[in-house]
């Protein structure tokens, strides 16, 4: 928007495939939320002979892209990149698999302490609207219970489950909590709540936070990024616009950006069932 | 076969989810390849009141399972576990995603040296019959060329590609080679062949070998193992037998063991195309 | 103290060298803090023919050991194991090097976000009485400022340093804060304080917490544990008691437990000087 | 030597602290080994107003530095950087601790396979003249035997040790072999030799190779680099020359470059003793 352009070629990305974060330093823009701001952006793009736009991000990015593509005559394609995996029309978003491995690695470390000293750990992971990170990392780290935004009854079920394990003599446990969990309590309040209702537990809280957003990408994410990147350019070459490039059943697909934004959540109930069975 | 049984329950696997290898210590048995050996195994199973068998492995394991299930009246279910991902009827095998991350991590380390000193590295990865590891890790690690068992013309293409990069001034490169690559040359001979045909390269060889078979499992593999494990028990409860539990389009499926063994290879030509585009 | 003994031999520890935590499950005992509790412990030891005690831990563990060795006639040797590195008489404590690598790895991940989006991160690391983790990981992760328990004036210096970098156009930074830092503010209050005094920063807080206490030990810690373990047994064979086995100038040494507890802090001012120079 | 200079400032190294390899791309020069080559280098330096030289490397680098400093009037300071830790006058060289962690991580992975399938693994690690990597990683990874350049009798001792373990029923083992080991056999020949002399082993070989030379640096190496870097600049400011900056007893020291090159090896016999005790 400020006219700060830099031309990149194949060599420019030569050494970034193993790096986290984004060297583009793209960030939210309040100005872009206004029609004046978007007009300013469009003028910069035309002035610099940009004939198509690839936007990389999640819900907010795509919503901006939809507005922009309705107001101006510029082809626009989206690539889903958010660690929460909360975009419709694609099985996976960029960064999600890497975040899962970071979370599981962190919980493995915490579990060393939990099992050494018979402690109950509440671990908050990312996921405001989707429990994908919590559910997968919870199964992957052998959590006793998992609280996710898609369910209301999590807290009472957890209490019941802890009561049972306590009776069977098990005093060390991991509870994975998505930040968007629906109890209305934050994770420290959740820990207190359990402390009040269950005696004998040595309870600790850990908020994993921003370590989930960085780190060397997993092989899966690197290959996914390569597939989606090729897919985005080819969509533009085909004259497509207003679509997101996604992965569905291992194939690259093109999905209208409006579907990506408005689509139903893809809560995987089968995965919840697996979690319930394996956490026994 | 020696009657060395040990009863396991849910607690027995409590602390193995973050470990590589197998604590079952199962291994190949020459004796089991004979009808007498299999009969001995069957007798041990009945003597110990085992009423179903879950076999975990690849082609060899499943072939043994098919024989066994044809000869004796015991339900048998297979779980695909091989880092090569070379089993039909399932999108992924257990251990494959972990191996990919190990390989990419190793190549990242080697690339530090390659780019520091302008070297050309030949890196051998696993994959006797399938190029999945080579192709995915090659894309993931930004390899210049990838030689896989599914293609014949790899070596000449690689030579051509190296000639071009050399002319453009690029002297550091990574070539990923699947061990089952079809040139008839081993990796040291490949390196020599390139040395003879192209001047100016400082060539090194690295055989990743057995580090690919161990290590903390990735989150993907842990969740996959949980899904397939639940799927195997439920197949048996449903009265199913002679099936492999696989993952297809993110759903757990049951595939006849004979299909798993005899199926066509699932060489992903689209992935090869992506590799060719991104390695430019 | 409850007579729950288990005999271990060389084989018992065969597969724990690459694991975090302690499989001994040793923990604090309130009862042991009383003379009656210690008497009970002593009786259990003699009843089980234990003729010497090796205690592994930090200040609290060694203090208990000193009391015990003064009251009862049982040789006792200490091994320093605390991630804070806050024990006198040894250059390193067990777990410290592993924790440093975990912290640096976590900050590397956070830095991906910080530099992608021009953010200022406050990161709390362990260290109630000693700034060793903060100082070393701060240098190792390229932190802009480091707040440690050994210094009073940290906050104002940090403000000054941030002011300068802001004027030079730098908006992304990492501030590493030891939990025992002396400002009287917790890390969230520190972040608010900076927000009030400096405009234009997008500030985030991350508390690394319990991930610092677990994880696969580094090679340094594994070798250190082997040295100290051998040193402890040999001290007992030599008839020594009431000593801690430490590492000083790369040599295994025996230090009176009372010195280990009461010794002066070993705040490394030279390291602070290096931090100041390299963070410019 | 070609006049290809680039000015760097504090910002230039801002994002390299967590990277392996060298972005300087410095490499061996045959030309520099001649007096003409060194003269050419000196002329380039003076033409570009370079008033001091910091050379980073090992034996070869320092030898070149000594020649250069004797022939021309330019202050020169060395920083020891070699993963082999084979430089006199410093307790540690840059890259060594990182390499140790990489090796231990690799052997941990291999051990998963070894213990799963009762295999004997020969693992070759770096170390042409010094056994530091082999000895430390061998202890750290729980190896059964360690072969190093500083000892002649390794092979027979290893055979004896394997015979004993086999009799006690142990069939899985790790043997760590430094590449400079003194038997005159390469690692594949060593494996064959053991196969001929001991029945019943399923023997495999793994050459770790170039993965040891790269990878994210450990916290120890990052702090060491910061200390030595500051030390080098301050030595030059003090008017010192022809010295290596080392770390001795945790203090930064200045050692004549000639001592660094010609010094006695620092083979740590105490560490070998610890290895013998803990590998039982």
Coordinates of C-alpha atoms in Angstrom, one line a residue, chain A residues 3-228:
Chain A
X3 CA 4.5 1.3 -2.8
X4 CA 7.2 -0.7 -1.2
X5 CA 7.6 -3.4 -3.8
X6 CA 10.4 -5.9 -4.3
X7 CA 10.7 -8.2 -7.3
X8 CA 11.4 -11.9 -6.4
X9 CA 12.4 -14.8 -8.6
X10 CA 13.1 -18.5 -8.2
X11 CA 16.4 -17.7 -6.5
X12 CA 14.8 -15.4 -4.0
X13 CA 13.2 -18.3 -2.2
X14 CA 16.2 -20.6 -2.5
X15 CA 17.0 -20.8 1.2
X16 CA 13.7 -20.3 2.9
X17 CA 12.1 -23.8 2.6
X18 CA 13.4 -24.8 6.0
X19 CA 12.4 -21.6 7.8
X20 CA 9.4 -20.7 9.9
X21 CA 7.5 -17.4 9.8
X22 CA 7.3 -15.3 6.6
X23 CA 10.0 -13.3 5.1
X24 CA 7.3 -11.3 3.3
X25 CA 6.5 -9.7 6.7
X26 CA 2.9 -9.3 5.6
X27 CA 0.6 -8.2 8.4
X28 CA -2.9 -7.0 9.1
X29 CA -3.8 -3.6 7.7
X30 CA -6.6 -1.5 9.3
X31 CA -6.5 0.8 6.3
X32 CA -7.2 -2.1 3.9
X33 CA -10.5 -2.7 5.7
X34 CA -11.8 0.6 4.2
X35 CA -12.8 1.0 0.6
X36 CA -10.3 3.9 0.4
X37 CA -7.5 1.7 1.6
X38 CA -8.3 -1.0 -0.9
X39 CA -8.4 1.6 -3.7
X40 CA -5.0 2.8 -2.7
X41 CA -3.7 -0.8 -2.8
X42 CA -5.2 -1.4 -6.2
X43 CA -3.6 1.8 -7.6
X44 CA -0.2 0.7 -6.3
X45 CA -0.7 -2.7 -7.9
X46 CA -1.6 -1.3 -11.3
X47 CA 1.2 1.3 -11.1
X48 CA 3.6 -1.5 -10.6
X49 CA 2.2 -3.7 -13.4
X50 CA 1.0 -6.4 -11.1
X51 CA -1.5 -8.5 -13.0
X52 CA -2.6 -11.0 -10.4
X53 CA -2.6 -11.4 -6.6
X54 CA -1.9 -14.5 -4.5
X55 CA -3.1 -14.0 -0.9
X56 CA -1.8 -16.3 1.8
X57 CA -3.6 -16.6 5.1
X58 CA -6.9 -17.5 6.7
X59 CA -10.4 -16.3 7.1
X60 CA -9.4 -12.6 7.5
X61 CA -7.1 -12.6 4.5
X62 CA -9.6 -14.4 2.3
X63 CA -12.4 -12.0 3.3
X64 CA -10.2 -9.1 2.3
X65 CA -9.5 -10.9 -0.9
X66 CA -13.2 -11.4 -1.7
X67 CA -13.9 -7.7 -1.1
X68 CA -11.0 -6.7 -3.3
X69 CA -11.9 -9.0 -6.1
X70 CA -15.5 -7.7 -6.2
X71 CA -14.4 -4.1 -6.3
X72 CA -11.5 -4.3 -8.7
X73 CA -10.6 -6.1 -11.9
X74 CA -7.6 -8.1 -10.8
X75 CA -7.4 -11.9 -10.6
X76 CA -7.0 -13.1 -7.1
X77 CA -6.2 -16.6 -5.7
X78 CA -5.9 -17.7 -2.1
X79 CA -3.6 -20.1 -0.3
X80 CA -4.8 -21.4 3.1
X81 CA -2.1 -20.8 5.7
X82 CA -3.2 -20.9 9.3
X83 CA -2.1 -23.3 12.1
X84 CA -5.7 -23.8 13.3
X85 CA -6.7 -25.7 10.2
X86 CA -10.0 -23.9 10.3
X87 CA -10.6 -23.3 6.6
X88 CA -13.4 -25.0 4.7
X89 CA -12.7 -26.6 1.3
X90 CA -9.2 -27.9 2.1
X91 CA -8.2 -30.9 4.2
X92 CA -5.1 -29.1 5.5
X93 CA -3.8 -25.6 5.9
X94 CA -0.2 -24.6 5.7
X95 CA 1.5 -24.6 9.1
X96 CA -0.9 -26.9 10.8
X97 CA 1.2 -30.1 10.6
X98 CA 4.2 -28.2 11.9
X99 CA 2.3 -26.8 14.8
X100 CA 1.0 -30.3 15.7
X101 CA 4.6 -31.6 15.9
X102 CA 5.6 -28.6 18.0
X103 CA 2.7 -29.2 20.4
X104 CA 3.4 -32.9 20.7
X105 CA 7.0 -32.3 21.3
X106 CA 6.2 -29.8 24.0
X107 CA 3.7 -32.1 25.7
X108 CA 6.3 -34.9 25.6
X109 CA 8.6 -32.7 27.6
X110 CA 6.0 -31.7 30.1
X111 CA 4.9 -35.3 30.5
X112 CA 8.5 -36.2 31.7
X113 CA 7.7 -33.9 34.6
X114 CA 4.1 -35.1 35.0
X115 CA 5.0 -38.7 35.3
X116 CA 8.1 -38.1 37.4
X117 CA 6.1 -36.3 40.1
X118 CA 2.5 -37.5 39.6
X119 CA 1.1 -34.2 38.5
X120 CA -2.0 -33.2 36.6
X121 CA -1.2 -30.8 33.8
X122 CA -3.6 -28.4 32.0
X123 CA -2.0 -27.5 28.7
X124 CA -3.5 -24.8 26.5
X125 CA -3.0 -25.1 22.7
X126 CA -4.1 -22.9 19.9
X127 CA -7.5 -23.2 18.2
X128 CA -10.1 -20.4 18.7
X129 CA -12.8 -21.9 16.6
X130 CA -11.5 -25.4 15.7
X131 CA -10.3 -28.2 17.9
X132 CA -8.1 -29.8 15.3
X133 CA -4.8 -29.0 17.1
X134 CA -6.1 -30.0 20.5
X135 CA -7.7 -33.2 19.2
X136 CA -4.8 -34.4 17.2
X137 CA -2.1 -33.4 19.6
X138 CA -4.1 -34.8 22.5
X139 CA -4.3 -38.2 20.8
X140 CA -0.6 -37.9 19.7
X141 CA 0.6 -37.0 23.2
X142 CA -1.6 -39.5 25.0
X143 CA -3.7 -36.9 26.8
X144 CA -6.4 -38.1 29.3
X145 CA -8.9 -35.5 28.2
X146 CA -9.3 -32.9 25.4
X147 CA -11.4 -29.8 25.6
X148 CA -12.4 -28.3 22.2
X149 CA -14.6 -25.4 20.9
X150 CA -16.9 -27.8 19.1
X151 CA -18.2 -29.3 22.3
X152 CA -20.1 -27.9 25.2
X153 CA -20.0 -30.6 27.8
X154 CA -16.2 -31.0 28.0
X155 CA -15.6 -29.9 31.6
X156 CA -18.0 -32.3 33.3
X157 CA -16.9 -35.2 31.2
X158 CA -13.3 -34.3 32.2
X159 CA -14.2 -34.3 35.8
X160 CA -15.8 -37.6 35.5
X161 CA -12.9 -39.1 33.7
X162 CA -10.4 -37.8 36.3
X163 CA -12.5 -39.2 39.1
X164 CA -12.3 -42.6 37.5
X165 CA -8.6 -42.5 36.9
X166 CA -8.0 -41.3 40.5
X167 CA -9.9 -44.2 41.8
X168 CA -7.8 -46.6 39.7
X169 CA -4.7 -45.0 41.3
X170 CA -3.5 -42.9 38.4
X171 CA -2.4 -39.4 39.6
X172 CA -0.5 -38.1 36.6
X173 CA -2.4 -36.9 33.6
X174 CA -2.4 -34.4 30.8
X175 CA -5.5 -32.4 29.8
X176 CA -5.2 -30.6 26.5
X177 CA -7.4 -27.5 26.2
X178 CA -8.0 -25.6 23.0
X179 CA -8.0 -21.8 23.7
X180 CA -11.5 -21.5 22.2
X181 CA -12.9 -24.1 24.6
X182 CA -16.5 -23.5 25.5
X183 CA -16.7 -23.6 29.3
X184 CA -16.4 -19.8 29.8
X185 CA -13.4 -20.4 32.0
X186 CA -9.8 -19.6 31.1
X187 CA -7.3 -22.3 31.7
X188 CA -6.2 -21.1 35.1
X189 CA -9.9 -21.0 36.2
X190 CA -10.3 -24.5 34.8
X191 CA -7.4 -25.7 36.9
X192 CA -8.9 -24.1 40.0
X193 CA -12.3 -25.6 39.3
X194 CA -10.8 -29.1 39.2
X195 CA -8.8 -28.4 42.3
X196 CA -12.0 -27.5 44.1
X197 CA -13.8 -30.5 43.0
X198 CA -11.1 -33.2 43.2
X199 CA -8.7 -33.7 46.0
X200 CA -5.3 -35.1 45.9
X201 CA -4.1 -33.6 42.6
X202 CA -0.9 -31.6 42.2
X203 CA -2.1 -29.3 39.4
X204 CA 0.0 -27.2 37.0
X205 CA -0.9 -25.1 34.0
X206 CA 1.1 -24.5 30.9
X207 CA 0.1 -22.1 28.0
X208 CA 2.1 -23.2 25.0
X209 CA 1.5 -19.9 23.2
X210 CA 3.6 -18.5 20.4
X211 CA 6.1 -21.3 20.1
X212 CA 3.3 -23.0 18.0
X213 CA 3.5 -20.3 15.3
X214 CA 7.2 -20.8 14.3
X215 CA 9.8 -23.4 13.8
X216 CA 11.3 -25.4 11.0
X217 CA 8.4 -26.6 8.8
X218 CA 7.6 -30.4 8.7
X219 CA 8.1 -32.3 5.5
X220 CA 4.4 -32.5 5.0
X221 CA 4.0 -28.7 5.2
X222 CA 6.9 -28.1 2.8
X223 CA 5.4 -30.5 0.2
X224 CA 1.9 -29.0 0.8
X225 CA 3.3 -25.5 0.2
X226 CA 5.0 -26.6 -3.0
X227 CA 1.7 -28.2 -4.3
X228 CA -0.4 -25.2 -3.4

